[in-house]
Amino acid sequence: MALQDDLTAIQRCVDDLVRTVGRIERQAEADAAGVDFRRVRMDTDHLRESVALLRAAVAPASPTERQSQAPPPPARPAMVPVPDTPYDSSLWTDSDDEGLGARYRRAP
């Protein structure tokens, strides 16, 4: 439970920081409230989102809740057998050799 308490305290501190940055931005003069304040506001918003993601990632208290929230294992793709026999040469009759051009023509 101490971890949840610590995360709640972090959330409160970040919320206070966001409110304080907003208040200072409103009190600042018009020329001072430019790119620097915008960067600080974006950083505080990013910090708030990161704390929310961290709180969501913390495991729930009971094992049944932990199992119900676990994602299902990823499905394995079906295996495709590749034969060892050579390809049929008729597949390549009208193809160009890469970088060399068509078979019975000369390169410019």
Tab-separated table of C-alpha atoms in Angstrom:
chain	number	residue	atom	x	y	z
A	1	MET	CA	0.000	0.000	0.000
A	2	ALA	CA	2.963	2.317	0.510
A	3	LEU	CA	3.596	2.377	-3.237
A	4	GLN	CA	0.042	3.535	-3.933
A	5	ASP	CA	0.417	6.247	-1.276
A	6	ASP	CA	3.680	7.419	-2.836
A	7	LEU	CA	2.138	7.519	-6.309
A	8	THR	CA	-0.817	9.513	-4.964
A	9	ALA	CA	1.608	11.982	-3.358
A	10	ILE	CA	3.490	12.294	-6.650
A	11	GLN	CA	0.195	12.936	-8.475
A	12	ARG	CA	-0.725	15.672	-5.998
A	13	CYS	CA	2.689	17.331	-6.369
A	14	VAL	CA	2.468	17.250	-10.164
A	15	ASP	CA	-1.042	18.731	-10.047
A	16	ASP	CA	0.255	21.515	-7.783
A	17	LEU	CA	3.120	22.113	-10.218
A	18	VAL	CA	0.711	22.382	-13.166
A	19	ARG	CA	-1.478	24.860	-11.262
A	20	THR	CA	1.542	26.933	-10.205
A	21	VAL	CA	2.959	27.072	-13.735
A	22	GLY	CA	-0.432	28.195	-15.037
A	23	ARG	CA	-0.730	30.886	-12.383
A	24	ILE	CA	2.790	32.207	-13.038
A	25	GLU	CA	2.133	32.189	-16.771
A	26	ARG	CA	-0.996	34.307	-16.295
A	27	GLN	CA	0.868	36.744	-14.031
A	28	ALA	CA	3.828	37.138	-16.370
A	29	GLU	CA	3.968	39.935	-18.855
A	30	ALA	CA	2.891	39.273	-22.436
A	31	ASP	CA	6.437	39.263	-23.823
A	32	ALA	CA	7.663	36.856	-21.108
A	33	ALA	CA	4.849	34.348	-21.701
A	34	GLY	CA	6.250	32.938	-24.899
A	35	VAL	CA	8.155	29.878	-25.936
A	36	ASP	CA	9.722	29.294	-22.522
A	37	PHE	CA	6.397	29.114	-20.714
A	38	ARG	CA	4.943	26.954	-23.461
A	39	ARG	CA	7.856	24.519	-23.091
A	40	VAL	CA	7.445	24.369	-19.296
A	41	ARG	CA	3.684	23.851	-19.655
A	42	MET	CA	4.232	21.032	-22.147
A	43	ASP	CA	6.799	19.440	-19.816
A	44	THR	CA	4.403	19.562	-16.871
A	45	ASP	CA	1.608	18.068	-18.997
A	46	HIS	CA	3.982	15.316	-20.114
A	47	LEU	CA	4.947	14.677	-16.485
A	48	ARG	CA	1.274	14.416	-15.531
A	49	GLU	CA	0.669	11.853	-18.308
A	50	SER	CA	3.758	9.870	-17.277
A	51	VAL	CA	2.594	9.652	-13.669
A	52	ALA	CA	-0.841	8.507	-14.836
A	53	LEU	CA	0.769	5.780	-16.959
A	54	LEU	CA	2.935	4.736	-14.019
A	55	ARG	CA	-0.096	4.472	-11.753
A	56	ALA	CA	-1.890	2.367	-14.366
A	57	ALA	CA	1.110	0.062	-14.726
A	58	VAL	CA	1.327	-0.758	-11.016
A	59	ALA	CA	-0.047	-4.230	-10.356
A	60	PRO	CA	-3.413	-4.470	-8.567
A	61	ALA	CA	-3.487	-5.760	-4.992
A	62	SER	CA	-5.288	-9.103	-5.450
A	63	PRO	CA	-4.014	-11.969	-7.647
A	64	THR	CA	-7.422	-12.430	-9.311
A	65	GLU	CA	-7.403	-8.817	-10.493
A	66	ARG	CA	-3.854	-9.305	-11.728
A	67	GLN	CA	-4.912	-12.316	-13.845
A	68	SER	CA	-8.000	-10.577	-15.223
A	69	GLN	CA	-5.935	-7.601	-16.424
A	70	ALA	CA	-3.146	-9.655	-17.967
A	71	PRO	CA	-3.155	-9.484	-21.769
A	72	PRO	CA	-3.601	-12.764	-23.623
A	73	PRO	CA	-0.431	-14.307	-25.028
A	74	PRO	CA	0.244	-13.322	-28.635
A	75	ALA	CA	-0.884	-15.791	-31.271
A	76	ARG	CA	1.917	-17.492	-33.162
A	77	PRO	CA	1.783	-17.114	-36.930
A	78	ALA	CA	1.158	-20.257	-38.927
A	79	MET	CA	4.320	-21.864	-40.227
A	80	VAL	CA	4.694	-21.901	-43.990
A	81	PRO	CA	6.770	-24.787	-45.309
A	82	VAL	CA	9.353	-23.810	-47.912
A	83	PRO	CA	10.326	-26.672	-50.232
A	84	ASP	CA	13.981	-27.448	-50.922
A	85	THR	CA	13.314	-28.201	-54.580
A	86	PRO	CA	14.317	-25.565	-57.155
A	87	TYR	CA	11.691	-23.217	-58.541
A	88	ASP	CA	10.132	-23.893	-61.920
A	89	SER	CA	12.235	-22.099	-64.553
A	90	SER	CA	9.078	-21.037	-66.447
A	91	LEU	CA	8.487	-18.488	-63.650
A	92	TRP	CA	11.457	-16.468	-64.892
A	93	THR	CA	10.970	-16.553	-68.691
A	94	ASP	CA	9.715	-12.974	-69.100
A	95	SER	CA	11.588	-11.362	-66.198
A	96	ASP	CA	14.500	-8.935	-66.282
A	97	ASP	CA	17.765	-9.567	-64.481
A	98	GLU	CA	18.139	-6.924	-61.821
A	99	GLY	CA	20.582	-4.293	-62.984
A	100	LEU	CA	21.239	-6.032	-66.309
A	101	GLY	CA	17.975	-5.532	-68.180
A	102	ALA	CA	16.079	-8.027	-70.319
A	103	ARG	CA	17.762	-11.292	-71.223
A	104	TYR	CA	18.264	-11.095	-75.034
A	105	ARG	CA	18.947	-7.367	-75.291
A	106	ARG	CA	22.090	-5.319	-74.920
A	107	ALA	CA	22.501	-2.609	-72.369
A	108	PRO	CA	22.881	0.904	-73.787
